[in-house]
Amino acid sequence: MFRKLMLGMYLASMVFLFPSTALAKALPAHAPSRAPRRPPAQASANTVQATETGGGANFVFVPDTITIKTGDTVTFKNAGKVPHTATADDGSWDSHNLNAGDSYTTPAFTQPSTVTYKCTYHASLGMMGKIIVTGAATGPAAAGSPSPSASASPSPTLTGAAQFGISPSPTPTAPPSQKYFPKIAGAVVVLALLGIVLGYVKTARKLADKS
């Protein structure tokens, strides 16, 4: 009788434990989502075309006036059919000869200013332009003379995901199904086992009384 009682308890436990284990594995795991990383900001590139209009009668820069920010560069591209140059009037940069399809990028403009330039081949024909640089000064000259407010309250150094503009992901929490299901399944198994044990005890008593 005792062996039958133990065998019944073992079979009952397997019947109730197997479905609970299978359901727990089937529940989807919730992994924390990661925000996409943003590439670091880069200096903007501004393009000016050196070309001809009116069937080659006019030599122009397009656009002939461009506004940029400090730290930016300007790229000159020969989109015409004859050679051109892009030469700063103050001598700070010079593309020299640009054949059709060639390009030249200036150094970064670090000071607010207005820079005029020309094509040395066609300056007498009006092929000139202007670059307007706006914004605060950048580079070594600006670093050597910090403003009083900047020296009094330096900006905090960002580390980790904050330096890329990414907010830290919140700590993931388990869904209610994963949190309470094992407890409920355990309670059901215990109650079922108790019921089986009580049933076998009653059966054993009845058999004992008949014998």
PDB file of C-alpha atoms in Angstrom:
ATOM      1  CA  MET A   1       0.000   0.000   0.000  1.00  0.00           C
ATOM      2  CA  PHE A   2       2.813   2.363   0.852  1.00  0.00           C
ATOM      3  CA  ARG A   3       4.458   1.766  -2.529  1.00  0.00           C
ATOM      4  CA  LYS A   4       1.225   2.566  -4.342  1.00  0.00           C
ATOM      5  CA  LEU A   5       0.903   5.770  -2.317  1.00  0.00           C
ATOM      6  CA  MET A   6       4.448   6.910  -3.212  1.00  0.00           C
ATOM      7  CA  LEU A   7       3.951   6.009  -6.876  1.00  0.00           C
ATOM      8  CA  GLY A   8       0.760   8.050  -7.039  1.00  0.00           C
ATOM      9  CA  MET A   9       2.463  11.086  -5.476  1.00  0.00           C
ATOM     10  CA  TYR A  10       5.344  10.859  -7.962  1.00  0.00           C
ATOM     11  CA  LEU A  11       3.028  10.633 -10.986  1.00  0.00           C
ATOM     12  CA  ALA A  12       0.917  13.534  -9.739  1.00  0.00           C
ATOM     13  CA  SER A  13       3.979  15.734  -9.225  1.00  0.00           C
ATOM     14  CA  MET A  14       5.206  14.982 -12.770  1.00  0.00           C
ATOM     15  CA  VAL A  15       1.785  15.794 -14.245  1.00  0.00           C
ATOM     16  CA  PHE A  16       1.676  19.232 -12.593  1.00  0.00           C
ATOM     17  CA  LEU A  17       5.350  20.195 -12.788  1.00  0.00           C
ATOM     18  CA  PHE A  18       5.899  19.449 -16.480  1.00  0.00           C
ATOM     19  CA  PRO A  19       3.260  21.901 -17.841  1.00  0.00           C
ATOM     20  CA  SER A  20       4.457  24.668 -15.487  1.00  0.00           C
ATOM     21  CA  THR A  21       8.081  24.240 -16.641  1.00  0.00           C
ATOM     22  CA  ALA A  22       7.083  24.239 -20.309  1.00  0.00           C
ATOM     23  CA  LEU A  23       4.990  27.403 -19.919  1.00  0.00           C
ATOM     24  CA  ALA A  24       7.780  29.211 -18.049  1.00  0.00           C
ATOM     25  CA  LYS A  25      10.199  28.491 -20.921  1.00  0.00           C
ATOM     26  CA  ALA A  26       7.645  29.587 -23.502  1.00  0.00           C
ATOM     27  CA  LEU A  27       7.209  33.029 -21.940  1.00  0.00           C
ATOM     28  CA  PRO A  28       9.199  35.648 -23.933  1.00  0.00           C
ATOM     29  CA  ALA A  29      12.188  37.219 -22.241  1.00  0.00           C
ATOM     30  CA  HIS A  30      12.138  41.002 -22.234  1.00  0.00           C
ATOM     31  CA  ALA A  31      15.576  42.397 -22.990  1.00  0.00           C
ATOM     32  CA  PRO A  32      16.277  46.106 -22.386  1.00  0.00           C
ATOM     33  CA  SER A  33      16.132  48.165 -25.547  1.00  0.00           C
ATOM     34  CA  ARG A  34      19.145  50.218 -26.541  1.00  0.00           C
ATOM     35  CA  ALA A  35      18.867  53.629 -28.067  1.00  0.00           C
ATOM     36  CA  PRO A  36      20.701  53.983 -31.400  1.00  0.00           C
ATOM     37  CA  ARG A  37      24.104  55.532 -31.134  1.00  0.00           C
ATOM     38  CA  ARG A  38      24.460  58.906 -32.737  1.00  0.00           C
ATOM     39  CA  PRO A  39      27.572  59.681 -34.766  1.00  0.00           C
ATOM     40  CA  PRO A  40      29.689  62.562 -33.431  1.00  0.00           C
ATOM     41  CA  ALA A  41      28.972  65.932 -34.974  1.00  0.00           C
ATOM     42  CA  GLN A  42      31.299  66.928 -37.800  1.00  0.00           C
ATOM     43  CA  ALA A  43      32.083  70.282 -39.369  1.00  0.00           C
ATOM     44  CA  SER A  44      29.704  71.045 -42.206  1.00  0.00           C
ATOM     45  CA  ALA A  45      31.031  71.166 -45.758  1.00  0.00           C
ATOM     46  CA  ASN A  46      29.963  74.021 -48.020  1.00  0.00           C
ATOM     47  CA  THR A  47      30.460  73.771 -51.776  1.00  0.00           C
ATOM     48  CA  VAL A  48      30.999  76.601 -54.278  1.00  0.00           C
ATOM     49  CA  GLN A  49      31.116  75.856 -57.990  1.00  0.00           C
ATOM     50  CA  ALA A  50      33.446  77.624 -60.380  1.00  0.00           C
ATOM     51  CA  THR A  51      31.822  77.556 -63.804  1.00  0.00           C
ATOM     52  CA  GLU A  52      30.794  79.445 -66.926  1.00  0.00           C
ATOM     53  CA  THR A  53      27.395  80.736 -67.981  1.00  0.00           C
ATOM     54  CA  GLY A  54      25.982  82.232 -71.149  1.00  0.00           C
ATOM     55  CA  GLY A  55      27.704  79.737 -73.377  1.00  0.00           C
ATOM     56  CA  GLY A  56      31.092  80.457 -71.797  1.00  0.00           C
ATOM     57  CA  ALA A  57      30.807  84.240 -71.948  1.00  0.00           C
ATOM     58  CA  ASN A  58      30.548  84.741 -68.167  1.00  0.00           C
ATOM     59  CA  PHE A  59      32.841  83.275 -65.505  1.00  0.00           C
ATOM     60  CA  VAL A  60      31.197  82.991 -62.082  1.00  0.00           C
ATOM     61  CA  PHE A  61      31.289  81.388 -58.665  1.00  0.00           C
ATOM     62  CA  VAL A  62      27.948  79.777 -57.698  1.00  0.00           C
ATOM     63  CA  PRO A  63      27.048  81.028 -55.179  1.00  0.00           C
ATOM     64  CA  ASP A  64      29.306  84.069 -55.180  1.00  0.00           C
ATOM     65  CA  THR A  65      28.476  84.819 -51.518  1.00  0.00           C
ATOM     66  CA  ILE A  66      28.232  82.129 -48.868  1.00  0.00           C
ATOM     67  CA  THR A  67      27.675  82.340 -45.098  1.00  0.00           C
ATOM     68  CA  ILE A  68      29.266  79.734 -42.840  1.00  0.00           C
ATOM     69  CA  LYS A  69      30.073  79.232 -39.151  1.00  0.00           C
ATOM     70  CA  THR A  70      33.429  79.221 -37.457  1.00  0.00           C
ATOM     71  CA  GLY A  71      35.036  75.816 -37.735  1.00  0.00           C
ATOM     72  CA  ASP A  72      33.529  75.183 -41.187  1.00  0.00           C
ATOM     73  CA  THR A  73      35.411  74.704 -44.437  1.00  0.00           C
ATOM     74  CA  VAL A  74      34.477  75.579 -48.023  1.00  0.00           C
ATOM     75  CA  THR A  75      35.000  73.259 -50.986  1.00  0.00           C
ATOM     76  CA  PHE A  76      35.514  74.772 -54.439  1.00  0.00           C
ATOM     77  CA  LYS A  77      34.713  72.530 -57.409  1.00  0.00           C
ATOM     78  CA  ASN A  78      35.389  73.328 -61.032  1.00  0.00           C
ATOM     79  CA  ALA A  79      32.052  72.501 -62.658  1.00  0.00           C
ATOM     80  CA  GLY A  80      32.962  74.290 -65.879  1.00  0.00           C
ATOM     81  CA  LYS A  81      35.013  73.434 -68.940  1.00  0.00           C
ATOM     82  CA  VAL A  82      38.060  75.671 -68.514  1.00  0.00           C
ATOM     83  CA  PRO A  83      40.594  75.918 -65.650  1.00  0.00           C
ATOM     84  CA  HIS A  84      39.865  78.165 -62.672  1.00  0.00           C
ATOM     85  CA  THR A  85      41.374  78.993 -59.293  1.00  0.00           C
ATOM     86  CA  ALA A  86      39.964  79.987 -55.896  1.00  0.00           C
ATOM     87  CA  THR A  87      42.423  82.381 -54.264  1.00  0.00           C
ATOM     88  CA  ALA A  88      41.855  84.364 -51.061  1.00  0.00           C
ATOM     89  CA  ASP A  89      42.651  88.070 -51.404  1.00  0.00           C
ATOM     90  CA  ASP A  90      44.509  88.003 -48.080  1.00  0.00           C
ATOM     91  CA  GLY A  91      46.685  85.084 -49.256  1.00  0.00           C
ATOM     92  CA  SER A  92      45.515  82.714 -46.475  1.00  0.00           C
ATOM     93  CA  TRP A  93      44.678  79.948 -48.980  1.00  0.00           C
ATOM     94  CA  ASP A  94      44.973  79.242 -52.710  1.00  0.00           C
ATOM     95  CA  SER A  95      43.659  76.333 -54.723  1.00  0.00           C
ATOM     96  CA  HIS A  96      46.075  77.000 -57.602  1.00  0.00           C
ATOM     97  CA  ASN A  97      44.998  75.496 -60.916  1.00  0.00           C
ATOM     98  CA  LEU A  98      41.728  73.570 -60.913  1.00  0.00           C
ATOM     99  CA  ASN A  99      40.966  71.696 -64.113  1.00  0.00           C
ATOM    100  CA  ALA A 100      37.413  70.626 -64.977  1.00  0.00           C
ATOM    101  CA  GLY A 101      36.131  68.299 -62.259  1.00  0.00           C
ATOM    102  CA  ASP A 102      38.885  69.153 -59.730  1.00  0.00           C
ATOM    103  CA  SER A 103      38.085  70.247 -56.175  1.00  0.00           C
ATOM    104  CA  TYR A 104      39.843  72.150 -53.404  1.00  0.00           C
ATOM    105  CA  THR A 105      38.845  72.488 -49.730  1.00  0.00           C
ATOM    106  CA  THR A 106      39.955  75.485 -47.697  1.00  0.00           C
ATOM    107  CA  PRO A 107      41.339  75.264 -44.164  1.00  0.00           C
ATOM    108  CA  ALA A 108      38.783  75.687 -41.396  1.00  0.00           C
ATOM    109  CA  PHE A 109      37.771  79.292 -40.710  1.00  0.00           C
ATOM    110  CA  THR A 110      38.442  79.914 -37.003  1.00  0.00           C
ATOM    111  CA  GLN A 111      37.651  83.631 -36.703  1.00  0.00           C
ATOM    112  CA  PRO A 112      34.480  85.582 -37.506  1.00  0.00           C
ATOM    113  CA  SER A 113      35.321  87.586 -40.610  1.00  0.00           C
ATOM    114  CA  THR A 114      34.498  88.335 -44.230  1.00  0.00           C
ATOM    115  CA  VAL A 115      36.939  86.779 -46.685  1.00  0.00           C
ATOM    116  CA  THR A 116      36.969  87.831 -50.323  1.00  0.00           C
ATOM    117  CA  TYR A 117      38.440  85.639 -53.033  1.00  0.00           C
ATOM    118  CA  LYS A 118      38.796  85.478 -56.800  1.00  0.00           C
ATOM    119  CA  CYS A 119      39.788  83.365 -59.761  1.00  0.00           C
ATOM    120  CA  THR A 120      43.212  84.651 -60.745  1.00  0.00           C
ATOM    121  CA  TYR A 121      42.541  83.729 -64.389  1.00  0.00           C
ATOM    122  CA  HIS A 122      39.273  85.610 -64.705  1.00  0.00           C
ATOM    123  CA  ALA A 123      39.280  88.246 -61.928  1.00  0.00           C
ATOM    124  CA  SER A 124      39.307  91.008 -64.544  1.00  0.00           C
ATOM    125  CA  LEU A 125      36.076  89.523 -65.921  1.00  0.00           C
ATOM    126  CA  GLY A 126      34.341  89.778 -62.551  1.00  0.00           C
ATOM    127  CA  MET A 127      34.893  86.229 -61.265  1.00  0.00           C
ATOM    128  CA  MET A 128      35.024  87.021 -57.551  1.00  0.00           C
ATOM    129  CA  GLY A 129      33.239  85.884 -54.399  1.00  0.00           C
ATOM    130  CA  LYS A 130      32.861  86.393 -50.677  1.00  0.00           C
ATOM    131  CA  ILE A 131      32.742  84.127 -47.591  1.00  0.00           C
ATOM    132  CA  ILE A 132      31.013  85.459 -44.466  1.00  0.00           C
ATOM    133  CA  VAL A 133      32.127  83.654 -41.308  1.00  0.00           C
ATOM    134  CA  THR A 134      29.829  83.966 -38.274  1.00  0.00           C
ATOM    135  CA  GLY A 135      29.878  82.579 -34.736  1.00  0.00           C
ATOM    136  CA  ALA A 136      32.390  82.475 -31.891  1.00  0.00           C
ATOM    137  CA  ALA A 137      36.086  82.070 -32.514  1.00  0.00           C
ATOM    138  CA  THR A 138      37.510  78.541 -32.407  1.00  0.00           C
ATOM    139  CA  GLY A 139      40.957  77.032 -32.408  1.00  0.00           C
ATOM    140  CA  PRO A 140      44.132  77.890 -30.419  1.00  0.00           C
ATOM    141  CA  ALA A 141      43.509  81.640 -30.438  1.00  0.00           C
ATOM    142  CA  ALA A 142      40.138  81.211 -28.752  1.00  0.00           C
ATOM    143  CA  ALA A 143      41.493  78.636 -26.290  1.00  0.00           C
ATOM    144  CA  GLY A 144      44.192  81.036 -25.102  1.00  0.00           C
ATOM    145  CA  SER A 145      41.708  83.638 -23.884  1.00  0.00           C
ATOM    146  CA  PRO A 146      38.739  81.980 -22.169  1.00  0.00           C
ATOM    147  CA  SER A 147      35.819  84.094 -21.100  1.00  0.00           C
ATOM    148  CA  PRO A 148      35.382  84.861 -17.354  1.00  0.00           C
ATOM    149  CA  SER A 149      32.158  82.874 -17.168  1.00  0.00           C
ATOM    150  CA  ALA A 150      33.793  79.842 -18.769  1.00  0.00           C
ATOM    151  CA  SER A 151      36.719  79.859 -16.344  1.00  0.00           C
ATOM    152  CA  ALA A 152      34.444  80.366 -13.325  1.00  0.00           C
ATOM    153  CA  SER A 153      32.106  77.466 -14.078  1.00  0.00           C
ATOM    154  CA  PRO A 154      33.683  74.790 -16.283  1.00  0.00           C
ATOM    155  CA  SER A 155      31.350  72.394 -18.015  1.00  0.00           C
ATOM    156  CA  PRO A 156      31.169  68.922 -16.479  1.00  0.00           C
ATOM    157  CA  THR A 157      32.860  66.114 -18.383  1.00  0.00           C
ATOM    158  CA  LEU A 158      30.406  63.635 -19.868  1.00  0.00           C
ATOM    159  CA  THR A 159      31.278  59.964 -19.789  1.00  0.00           C
ATOM    160  CA  GLY A 160      29.756  56.758 -21.084  1.00  0.00           C
ATOM    161  CA  ALA A 161      26.585  56.959 -23.128  1.00  0.00           C
ATOM    162  CA  ALA A 162      25.966  60.600 -22.088  1.00  0.00           C
ATOM    163  CA  GLN A 163      28.821  61.878 -24.294  1.00  0.00           C
ATOM    164  CA  PHE A 164      26.925  60.587 -27.359  1.00  0.00           C
ATOM    165  CA  GLY A 165      23.622  62.154 -26.276  1.00  0.00           C
ATOM    166  CA  ILE A 166      22.148  58.779 -25.270  1.00  0.00           C
ATOM    167  CA  SER A 167      20.028  58.551 -22.151  1.00  0.00           C
ATOM    168  CA  PRO A 168      20.832  55.512 -19.988  1.00  0.00           C
ATOM    169  CA  SER A 169      18.306  52.727 -20.454  1.00  0.00           C
ATOM    170  CA  PRO A 170      16.097  52.060 -17.395  1.00  0.00           C
ATOM    171  CA  THR A 171      16.655  48.857 -15.468  1.00  0.00           C
ATOM    172  CA  PRO A 172      14.343  46.212 -16.990  1.00  0.00           C
ATOM    173  CA  THR A 173      11.703  44.676 -14.755  1.00  0.00           C
ATOM    174  CA  ALA A 174      10.216  41.226 -15.139  1.00  0.00           C
ATOM    175  CA  PRO A 175       6.648  41.146 -16.530  1.00  0.00           C
ATOM    176  CA  PRO A 176       3.883  40.077 -14.122  1.00  0.00           C
ATOM    177  CA  SER A 177       3.562  36.715 -15.890  1.00  0.00           C
ATOM    178  CA  GLN A 178       7.170  35.810 -15.087  1.00  0.00           C
ATOM    179  CA  LYS A 179       7.056  37.308 -11.604  1.00  0.00           C
ATOM    180  CA  TYR A 180       3.949  35.524 -10.234  1.00  0.00           C
ATOM    181  CA  PHE A 181       3.622  32.410 -12.403  1.00  0.00           C
ATOM    182  CA  PRO A 182       6.198  30.252 -10.516  1.00  0.00           C
ATOM    183  CA  LYS A 183       4.515  31.045  -7.187  1.00  0.00           C
ATOM    184  CA  ILE A 184       1.042  30.203  -8.499  1.00  0.00           C
ATOM    185  CA  ALA A 185       2.275  27.002 -10.160  1.00  0.00           C
ATOM    186  CA  GLY A 186       4.023  25.938  -6.948  1.00  0.00           C
ATOM    187  CA  ALA A 187       0.899  26.535  -4.873  1.00  0.00           C
ATOM    188  CA  VAL A 188      -1.219  24.513  -7.328  1.00  0.00           C
ATOM    189  CA  VAL A 189       1.223  21.607  -7.197  1.00  0.00           C
ATOM    190  CA  VAL A 190       1.272  21.609  -3.386  1.00  0.00           C
ATOM    191  CA  LEU A 191      -2.534  21.651  -3.172  1.00  0.00           C
ATOM    192  CA  ALA A 192      -2.781  18.858  -5.741  1.00  0.00           C
ATOM    193  CA  LEU A 193      -0.293  16.713  -3.850  1.00  0.00           C
ATOM    194  CA  LEU A 194      -2.152  17.284  -0.587  1.00  0.00           C
ATOM    195  CA  GLY A 195      -5.404  16.266  -2.248  1.00  0.00           C
ATOM    196  CA  ILE A 196      -3.831  13.097  -3.631  1.00  0.00           C
ATOM    197  CA  VAL A 197      -2.297  12.227  -0.265  1.00  0.00           C
ATOM    198  CA  LEU A 198      -5.625  12.727   1.515  1.00  0.00           C
ATOM    199  CA  GLY A 199      -7.394  10.642  -1.095  1.00  0.00           C
ATOM    200  CA  TYR A 200      -4.967   7.770  -0.703  1.00  0.00           C
ATOM    201  CA  VAL A 201      -5.180   7.990   3.102  1.00  0.00           C
ATOM    202  CA  LYS A 202      -8.973   7.711   2.971  1.00  0.00           C
ATOM    203  CA  THR A 203      -8.724   4.796   0.543  1.00  0.00           C
ATOM    204  CA  ALA A 204      -6.185   3.056   2.739  1.00  0.00           C
ATOM    205  CA  ARG A 205      -8.446   3.460   5.806  1.00  0.00           C
ATOM    206  CA  LYS A 206     -11.429   2.023   3.932  1.00  0.00           C
ATOM    207  CA  LEU A 207      -9.410  -0.976   2.785  1.00  0.00           C
ATOM    208  CA  ALA A 208      -8.080  -1.457   6.310  1.00  0.00           C
ATOM    209  CA  ASP A 209     -11.612  -1.375   7.741  1.00  0.00           C
ATOM    210  CA  LYS A 210     -12.856  -3.973   5.231  1.00  0.00           C
ATOM    211  CA  SER A 211      -9.981  -6.267   5.976  1.00  0.00           C
TER     212      SER A 211
END
